[in-house]
Amino acid sequence: MRAYGCGRGLVASLVVALTGCTTLVKFEPEPPTVVGELRLTGRVEYNGNPEYLPGTLVVVEPSSDSSTPVFVYRHDVRYRLSSVAAIWNPLLLFGFRGVGIDVTASGLLEIKKNDRVVKRYDATCVVRMRRSIWVWGAPSQSELRREGLLAVRKMIEAQMTQDRELLEDLLVRAHQARWTSAWEDYDEQTTSENGSTALPRARLRR
Amino acid sequence: MNRRLPRMVLPLFLVLGCAASGASFRPIESIPEGKAVVYIYRPNSLIGGGIRYHVAVGNQRIVYLIRGGYFPYLAEPGETEFWARTEAKETITSDFKAGEVYYLKGTVGIGLAVGRPRFEFVSQEIGAEEVAKCKLLPAAQGNASE
């Protein structure tokens, strides 16, 4: 009976010790794992790391045409360290995860057309890291920031993919309709002038 | 009793370390064009006071951070990562805009053998108030190795 109790104590100690050797990283909310395909072309106003820009946006050369969609993307990161009072917690010595960092990443995407915001997407993700003092290779704040911003990127991509129909109507079809209309007007004008449409069509094509 | 006193006090000094003793805080009056100012500072706290560490950007050492000290670092706009190491490495990254002022607070967190560096970007209100109590530290020389 005594040996049994000793064995249980040993197992419990091992569990606590092994748990203390791992780092817990939790995303709130969890970012989507699968994001559908959507590509929107336009001018992008963003001067951060391109890795964090939603992959649904395809950058085109700056254009003076006001009908070209403009994507304005901004992100922000806040760090929060766990309380210093944890230093005095004796349970830390036994592998409890009392040391931690919370990184809150947020992103805001505004889609503008004709200098007017037509759609807005935002997402926030909190990455919580907890470790014990026995851990040396825990993710740094920079790594958590990167994970958070990539999660925000995925969340915005997922929101945009859900709005595929709306965005395509709003940006792609409207843009095509405008060009088709301009093309036809130009076509009629040039055909009536010299009977040839080849050169103006080439000029219009972008 | 008198003989024991220095023996008791000496380890205390070793643990607490010395605070910074340079010039009092003076804000940078005009920020150079195309640069951001990051005040790297460490409040004069007794917790982990004996632990000191180099703060580096890439492989360039910026400042040897001790308690009660600060250093104004002129950062390039964009993403910059600061790091430091004692028994473990800690890093922090932020995006900087030219002409802006940032406050990077360094402290010491719990470690197994020695305290580990901890970094935090604090708000203008907190940073300006805390850095005003710090003394200027000299720029660190040489390359930092990870």
CSV table of C-alpha atoms in Angstrom, one decimal:
chain,number,residue,atom,x,y,z
A,1,MET,CA,0.0,0.0,0.0
A,2,ARG,CA,2.9,2.3,0.9
A,3,ALA,CA,4.7,1.4,-2.3
A,4,TYR,CA,1.6,2.1,-4.3
A,5,GLY,CA,1.3,5.6,-2.7
A,6,CYS,CA,5.0,6.3,-3.5
A,7,GLY,CA,4.4,5.2,-7.1
A,8,ARG,CA,1.5,7.6,-7.5
A,9,GLY,CA,3.6,10.4,-6.1
A,10,LEU,CA,6.3,9.6,-8.6
A,11,VAL,CA,3.9,9.6,-11.5
A,12,ALA,CA,2.4,12.9,-10.4
A,13,SER,CA,5.8,14.5,-10.0
A,14,LEU,CA,6.8,13.2,-13.5
A,15,VAL,CA,3.6,14.6,-15.0
A,16,VAL,CA,4.1,18.0,-13.4
A,17,ALA,CA,7.8,18.1,-14.4
A,18,LEU,CA,7.0,17.1,-18.0
A,19,THR,CA,4.2,19.6,-18.2
A,20,GLY,CA,6.5,22.2,-17.1
A,21,CYS,CA,8.9,21.5,-19.9
A,22,THR,CA,6.3,22.5,-22.6
A,23,THR,CA,5.1,25.9,-23.6
A,24,LEU,CA,1.5,26.6,-24.2
A,25,VAL,CA,0.6,28.9,-27.0
A,26,LYS,CA,-3.1,29.6,-27.6
A,27,PHE,CA,-4.9,31.7,-30.2
A,28,GLU,CA,-8.1,33.5,-29.4
A,29,PRO,CA,-9.9,33.1,-31.7
A,30,GLU,CA,-8.3,30.3,-33.6
A,31,PRO,CA,-7.5,31.4,-37.1
A,32,PRO,CA,-9.2,29.6,-40.0
A,33,THR,CA,-7.1,26.7,-41.4
A,34,VAL,CA,-8.5,26.7,-44.9
A,35,VAL,CA,-9.1,29.9,-46.8
A,36,GLY,CA,-10.7,29.9,-50.3
A,37,GLU,CA,-9.2,31.4,-53.4
A,38,LEU,CA,-9.9,35.1,-54.2
A,39,ARG,CA,-7.7,37.6,-55.9
A,40,LEU,CA,-8.6,41.3,-56.1
A,41,THR,CA,-6.5,43.7,-58.1
A,42,GLY,CA,-5.9,47.2,-57.0
A,43,ARG,CA,-3.6,49.8,-55.5
A,44,VAL,CA,-2.4,48.9,-52.1
A,45,GLU,CA,-1.6,51.5,-49.4
A,46,TYR,CA,0.6,49.7,-46.9
A,47,ASN,CA,4.1,50.2,-45.9
A,48,GLY,CA,4.7,47.3,-43.5
A,49,ASN,CA,6.1,43.9,-43.9
A,50,PRO,CA,4.5,42.3,-47.1
A,51,GLU,CA,4.2,39.0,-45.3
A,52,TYR,CA,1.3,40.3,-43.2
A,53,LEU,CA,-0.7,41.7,-46.2
A,54,PRO,CA,-3.8,39.6,-47.0
A,55,GLY,CA,-3.0,37.3,-49.9
A,56,THR,CA,-6.3,38.2,-51.5
A,57,LEU,CA,-4.9,41.5,-52.6
A,58,VAL,CA,-2.9,41.8,-55.8
A,59,VAL,CA,-0.8,44.9,-56.1
A,60,VAL,CA,-1.0,46.9,-59.4
A,61,GLU,CA,1.1,49.9,-60.5
A,62,PRO,CA,0.0,53.2,-59.1
A,63,SER,CA,-2.6,54.7,-61.4
A,64,SER,CA,-4.3,58.1,-61.5
A,65,ASP,CA,-7.6,56.4,-62.5
A,66,SER,CA,-9.9,57.0,-59.5
A,67,SER,CA,-12.0,53.9,-60.4
A,68,THR,CA,-9.1,51.6,-59.6
A,69,PRO,CA,-9.8,50.0,-56.2
A,70,VAL,CA,-7.5,51.1,-53.4
A,71,PHE,CA,-6.8,48.8,-50.4
A,72,VAL,CA,-5.7,50.5,-47.3
A,73,TYR,CA,-4.2,48.1,-44.7
A,74,ARG,CA,-3.1,48.8,-41.2
A,75,HIS,CA,-2.1,46.6,-38.3
A,76,ASP,CA,-1.3,47.1,-34.7
A,77,VAL,CA,0.3,45.0,-32.0
A,78,ARG,CA,0.1,45.3,-28.2
A,79,TYR,CA,2.2,43.3,-25.8
A,80,ARG,CA,1.1,42.5,-22.2
A,81,LEU,CA,3.5,40.8,-19.8
A,82,SER,CA,2.1,38.7,-17.0
A,83,SER,CA,2.2,40.1,-13.5
A,84,VAL,CA,5.5,40.5,-11.6
A,85,ALA,CA,3.9,39.0,-8.5
A,86,ALA,CA,4.3,35.7,-10.2
A,87,ILE,CA,8.0,35.9,-9.1
A,88,TRP,CA,6.9,35.1,-5.6
A,89,ASN,CA,4.8,32.1,-6.5
A,90,PRO,CA,6.5,29.0,-5.2
A,91,LEU,CA,4.6,26.8,-7.6
A,92,LEU,CA,6.8,28.1,-10.4
A,93,LEU,CA,9.6,25.8,-9.1
A,94,PHE,CA,7.4,22.8,-9.7
A,95,GLY,CA,6.8,23.4,-13.3
A,96,PHE,CA,3.6,25.5,-13.3
A,97,ARG,CA,3.3,27.9,-16.2
A,98,GLY,CA,3.2,31.2,-14.4
A,99,VAL,CA,5.3,33.2,-16.8
A,100,GLY,CA,3.6,34.5,-19.9
A,101,ILE,CA,3.0,37.1,-22.5
A,102,ASP,CA,-0.2,38.1,-24.3
A,103,VAL,CA,0.2,39.6,-27.7
A,104,THR,CA,-2.9,41.3,-29.3
A,105,ALA,CA,-2.6,41.7,-33.0
A,106,SER,CA,-5.3,43.6,-35.0
A,107,GLY,CA,-5.7,44.5,-38.6
A,108,LEU,CA,-8.0,46.8,-40.5
A,109,LEU,CA,-8.5,46.7,-44.3
A,110,GLU,CA,-10.5,49.4,-46.0
A,111,ILE,CA,-11.5,49.1,-49.7
A,112,LYS,CA,-11.9,52.4,-51.4
A,113,LYS,CA,-13.4,53.2,-54.7
A,114,ASN,CA,-13.7,56.6,-56.2
A,115,ASP,CA,-12.2,58.0,-53.0
A,116,ARG,CA,-15.0,56.4,-50.9
A,117,VAL,CA,-14.8,53.5,-48.5
A,118,VAL,CA,-17.0,50.8,-49.9
A,119,LYS,CA,-16.1,47.9,-47.6
A,120,ARG,CA,-14.2,47.5,-44.3
A,121,TYR,CA,-12.8,44.3,-42.8
A,122,ASP,CA,-11.2,44.0,-39.4
A,123,ALA,CA,-9.8,41.2,-37.2
A,124,THR,CA,-8.2,40.8,-33.8
A,125,CYS,CA,-6.3,37.8,-32.5
A,126,VAL,CA,-4.8,37.4,-29.0
A,127,VAL,CA,-1.9,35.0,-28.8
A,128,ARG,CA,-1.3,33.8,-25.3
A,129,MET,CA,2.0,32.2,-24.3
A,130,ARG,CA,2.5,30.5,-21.0
A,131,ARG,CA,5.7,28.8,-19.9
A,132,SER,CA,7.4,27.6,-16.8
A,133,ILE,CA,10.8,28.7,-15.6
A,134,TRP,CA,12.2,25.4,-16.8
A,135,VAL,CA,11.7,26.3,-20.5
A,136,TRP,CA,14.5,28.0,-22.5
A,137,GLY,CA,13.2,27.8,-26.1
A,138,ALA,CA,9.8,29.5,-25.6
A,139,PRO,CA,8.6,31.7,-28.5
A,140,SER,CA,9.8,35.3,-28.1
A,141,GLN,CA,7.6,38.3,-28.3
A,142,SER,CA,8.7,38.9,-31.9
A,143,GLU,CA,7.7,35.4,-32.8
A,144,LEU,CA,4.3,35.7,-31.1
A,145,ARG,CA,3.8,39.0,-32.9
A,146,ARG,CA,4.4,37.4,-36.2
A,147,GLU,CA,2.1,34.5,-35.4
A,148,GLY,CA,-0.6,37.0,-34.4
A,149,LEU,CA,-0.3,39.1,-37.5
A,150,LEU,CA,-0.4,36.0,-39.7
A,151,ALA,CA,-3.5,34.9,-37.9
A,152,VAL,CA,-5.1,38.3,-38.5
A,153,ARG,CA,-4.2,38.1,-42.2
A,154,LYS,CA,-5.9,34.7,-42.5
A,155,MET,CA,-9.0,35.9,-40.7
A,156,ILE,CA,-9.3,38.9,-43.1
A,157,GLU,CA,-8.7,36.6,-46.1
A,158,ALA,CA,-11.5,34.3,-44.8
A,159,GLN,CA,-13.9,37.2,-44.4
A,160,MET,CA,-13.2,38.4,-47.9
A,161,THR,CA,-13.6,35.0,-49.4
A,162,GLN,CA,-17.0,34.7,-47.7
A,163,ASP,CA,-17.9,38.0,-49.5
A,164,ARG,CA,-16.6,36.8,-52.8
A,165,GLU,CA,-19.8,37.6,-54.8
A,166,LEU,CA,-20.2,41.0,-53.2
A,167,LEU,CA,-16.5,42.0,-53.8
A,168,GLU,CA,-16.5,40.7,-57.4
A,169,ASP,CA,-19.7,42.7,-58.1
A,170,LEU,CA,-18.3,45.7,-56.4
A,171,LEU,CA,-14.8,45.7,-57.8
A,172,VAL,CA,-14.2,43.4,-60.7
A,173,ARG,CA,-17.5,43.5,-62.7
A,174,ALA,CA,-18.1,47.2,-62.1
A,175,HIS,CA,-14.5,47.9,-63.3
A,176,GLN,CA,-15.0,45.6,-66.4
A,177,ALA,CA,-18.4,47.2,-67.1
A,178,ARG,CA,-16.8,50.7,-67.0
A,179,TRP,CA,-14.0,49.7,-69.4
A,180,THR,CA,-16.4,47.9,-71.7
A,181,SER,CA,-18.6,51.0,-71.9
A,182,ALA,CA,-15.6,53.2,-72.5
A,183,TRP,CA,-14.3,50.8,-75.1
A,184,GLU,CA,-17.6,50.8,-77.0
A,185,ASP,CA,-17.8,54.6,-76.9
A,186,TYR,CA,-14.2,54.9,-78.2
A,187,ASP,CA,-14.9,52.2,-80.7
A,188,GLU,CA,-17.9,54.0,-82.2
A,189,GLN,CA,-16.0,57.3,-82.2
A,190,THR,CA,-12.9,56.0,-84.0
A,191,THR,CA,-14.8,53.8,-86.5
A,192,SER,CA,-16.8,56.8,-87.6
A,193,GLU,CA,-13.6,58.8,-88.0
A,194,ASN,CA,-11.3,56.5,-89.9
A,195,GLY,CA,-13.0,53.1,-90.1
A,196,SER,CA,-10.1,51.4,-88.2
A,197,THR,CA,-10.3,50.3,-84.6
A,198,ALA,CA,-7.0,48.4,-84.2
A,199,LEU,CA,-4.9,51.2,-82.7
A,200,PRO,CA,-7.4,52.7,-80.2
A,201,ARG,CA,-8.1,49.2,-78.9
A,202,ALA,CA,-4.4,48.6,-78.3
A,203,ARG,CA,-4.2,51.9,-76.5
A,204,LEU,CA,-7.1,51.1,-74.2
A,205,ARG,CA,-5.9,47.7,-73.2
A,206,ARG,CA,-4.0,47.8,-70.0
B,1,MET,CA,29.1,41.3,15.1
B,2,ASN,CA,31.0,44.2,13.4
B,3,ARG,CA,33.1,41.7,11.4
B,4,ARG,CA,30.0,40.0,10.1
B,5,LEU,CA,28.4,43.1,8.8
B,6,PRO,CA,30.5,43.7,5.7
B,7,ARG,CA,30.1,40.0,4.8
B,8,MET,CA,26.3,40.4,5.0
B,9,VAL,CA,26.2,43.7,3.1
B,10,LEU,CA,28.6,42.7,0.3
B,11,PRO,CA,26.4,40.0,-1.3
B,12,LEU,CA,23.5,42.5,-1.0
B,13,PHE,CA,25.4,45.0,-3.2
B,14,LEU,CA,26.3,42.2,-5.7
B,15,VAL,CA,22.6,41.2,-6.0
B,16,LEU,CA,21.3,44.7,-6.3
B,17,GLY,CA,24.1,46.1,-8.5
B,18,CYS,CA,24.7,49.8,-9.1
B,19,ALA,CA,22.2,52.1,-10.6
B,20,ALA,CA,23.0,54.3,-13.6
B,21,SER,CA,24.9,57.5,-12.8
B,22,GLY,CA,25.1,59.5,-16.0
B,23,ALA,CA,23.4,62.8,-17.0
B,24,SER,CA,19.8,63.3,-16.1
B,25,PHE,CA,17.2,62.8,-18.8
B,26,ARG,CA,17.0,65.3,-21.6
B,27,PRO,CA,14.6,64.6,-24.5
B,28,ILE,CA,15.9,64.8,-28.1
B,29,GLU,CA,14.7,68.3,-29.2
B,30,SER,CA,14.7,67.7,-33.0
B,31,ILE,CA,14.4,64.2,-34.4
B,32,PRO,CA,16.7,63.7,-37.4
B,33,GLU,CA,14.8,63.5,-40.7
B,34,GLY,CA,13.7,60.0,-41.6
B,35,LYS,CA,14.4,58.6,-38.1
B,36,ALA,CA,12.3,57.6,-35.1
B,37,VAL,CA,13.4,57.9,-31.6
B,38,VAL,CA,13.2,54.9,-29.3
B,39,TYR,CA,14.0,55.6,-25.6
B,40,ILE,CA,15.3,52.3,-24.3
B,41,TYR,CA,15.1,52.5,-20.5
B,42,ARG,CA,15.0,50.5,-17.3
B,43,PRO,CA,13.3,51.8,-14.2
B,44,ASN,CA,15.3,51.9,-11.0
B,45,SER,CA,13.7,48.9,-9.4
B,46,LEU,CA,15.4,46.6,-6.9
B,47,ILE,CA,13.8,43.5,-8.5
B,48,GLY,CA,16.5,41.9,-10.6
B,49,GLY,CA,18.6,45.0,-10.1
B,50,GLY,CA,21.9,43.0,-10.2
B,51,ILE,CA,21.1,41.6,-13.7
B,52,ARG,CA,22.4,43.7,-16.6
B,53,TYR,CA,22.2,43.0,-20.3
B,54,HIS,CA,23.1,44.3,-23.7
B,55,VAL,CA,20.2,45.5,-25.9
B,56,ALA,CA,21.0,44.9,-29.6
B,57,VAL,CA,19.4,45.4,-33.0
B,58,GLY,CA,20.6,42.7,-35.4
B,59,ASN,CA,24.2,42.1,-34.5
B,60,GLN,CA,24.8,45.7,-33.3
B,61,ARG,CA,24.9,46.4,-29.6
B,62,ILE,CA,23.0,49.5,-28.6
B,63,VAL,CA,23.3,49.9,-24.9
B,64,TYR,CA,24.3,48.0,-21.8
B,65,LEU,CA,21.1,48.4,-19.9
B,66,ILE,CA,21.3,48.8,-16.1
B,67,ARG,CA,18.7,49.9,-13.7
B,68,GLY,CA,17.8,53.6,-13.7
B,69,GLY,CA,19.4,54.1,-17.1
B,70,TYR,CA,18.1,55.1,-20.5
B,71,PHE,CA,19.5,55.5,-24.0
B,72,PRO,CA,17.9,57.3,-27.0
B,73,TYR,CA,18.1,55.1,-30.1
B,74,LEU,CA,17.6,56.5,-33.5
B,75,ALA,CA,15.7,53.9,-35.5
B,76,GLU,CA,15.0,53.5,-39.1
B,77,PRO,CA,11.3,53.6,-40.1
B,78,GLY,CA,9.8,50.1,-40.5
B,79,GLU,CA,10.0,46.9,-38.7
B,80,THR,CA,12.9,46.7,-36.1
B,81,GLU,CA,13.7,43.9,-33.7
B,82,PHE,CA,15.4,44.5,-30.4
B,83,TRP,CA,16.9,41.6,-28.4
B,84,ALA,CA,18.8,40.8,-25.3
B,85,ARG,CA,20.1,37.6,-23.6
B,86,THR,CA,20.9,36.4,-20.1
B,87,GLU,CA,20.2,32.8,-19.5
B,88,ALA,CA,17.6,32.9,-22.4
B,89,LYS,CA,17.1,35.3,-25.3
B,90,GLU,CA,14.1,37.6,-25.5
B,91,THR,CA,13.2,39.7,-28.5
B,92,ILE,CA,10.6,42.3,-29.3
B,93,THR,CA,9.6,43.8,-32.6
B,94,SER,CA,7.7,46.9,-33.6
B,95,ASP,CA,6.9,49.1,-36.6
B,96,PHE,CA,8.4,52.6,-36.4
B,97,LYS,CA,7.3,55.7,-38.2
B,98,ALA,CA,9.7,58.6,-39.0
B,99,GLY,CA,9.4,61.5,-36.6
B,100,GLU,CA,7.7,59.6,-33.9
B,101,VAL,CA,8.8,58.8,-30.3
B,102,TYR,CA,8.6,55.4,-28.7
B,103,TYR,CA,9.4,54.1,-25.2
B,104,LEU,CA,10.9,50.6,-24.8
B,105,LYS,CA,11.0,49.5,-21.2
B,106,GLY,CA,13.4,46.8,-20.2
B,107,THR,CA,13.0,44.9,-17.0
B,108,VAL,CA,14.0,41.5,-15.6
B,109,GLY,CA,11.7,38.6,-15.4
B,110,ILE,CA,12.0,35.3,-13.5
B,111,GLY,CA,14.5,32.8,-14.7
B,112,LEU,CA,15.9,29.6,-13.3
B,113,ALA,CA,19.5,30.6,-12.5
B,114,VAL,CA,19.3,34.3,-13.3
B,115,GLY,CA,16.6,36.7,-14.3
B,116,ARG,CA,15.7,36.9,-18.0
B,117,PRO,CA,15.3,40.2,-20.0
B,118,ARG,CA,11.8,41.4,-20.5
B,119,PHE,CA,10.7,44.1,-22.9
B,120,GLU,CA,7.6,46.1,-23.3
B,121,PHE,CA,6.6,49.1,-25.5
B,122,VAL,CA,4.8,51.4,-23.2
B,123,SER,CA,2.5,54.4,-23.9
B,124,GLN,CA,3.7,58.0,-24.2
B,125,GLU,CA,2.3,58.9,-20.8
B,126,ILE,CA,3.9,56.1,-18.9
B,127,GLY,CA,7.2,56.1,-20.8
B,128,ALA,CA,7.7,59.9,-20.6
B,129,GLU,CA,7.1,59.8,-16.9
B,130,GLU,CA,9.4,56.8,-16.2
B,131,VAL,CA,12.2,57.8,-18.5
B,132,ALA,CA,12.4,61.3,-16.9
B,133,LYS,CA,13.7,59.6,-13.7
B,134,CYS,CA,16.5,57.8,-15.5
B,135,LYS,CA,20.2,58.7,-16.2
B,136,LEU,CA,21.8,58.6,-19.6
B,137,LEU,CA,23.8,55.4,-20.4
B,138,PRO,CA,26.7,55.3,-22.8
B,139,ALA,CA,26.3,53.7,-26.2
B,140,ALA,CA,27.5,50.1,-26.3
B,141,GLN,CA,30.4,49.2,-28.6
B,142,GLY,CA,31.0,46.1,-30.7
B,143,ASN,CA,29.0,43.4,-32.2
B,144,ALA,CA,26.5,41.2,-30.3
B,145,SER,CA,26.6,37.5,-30.8
B,146,GLU,CA,23.5,35.3,-30.4
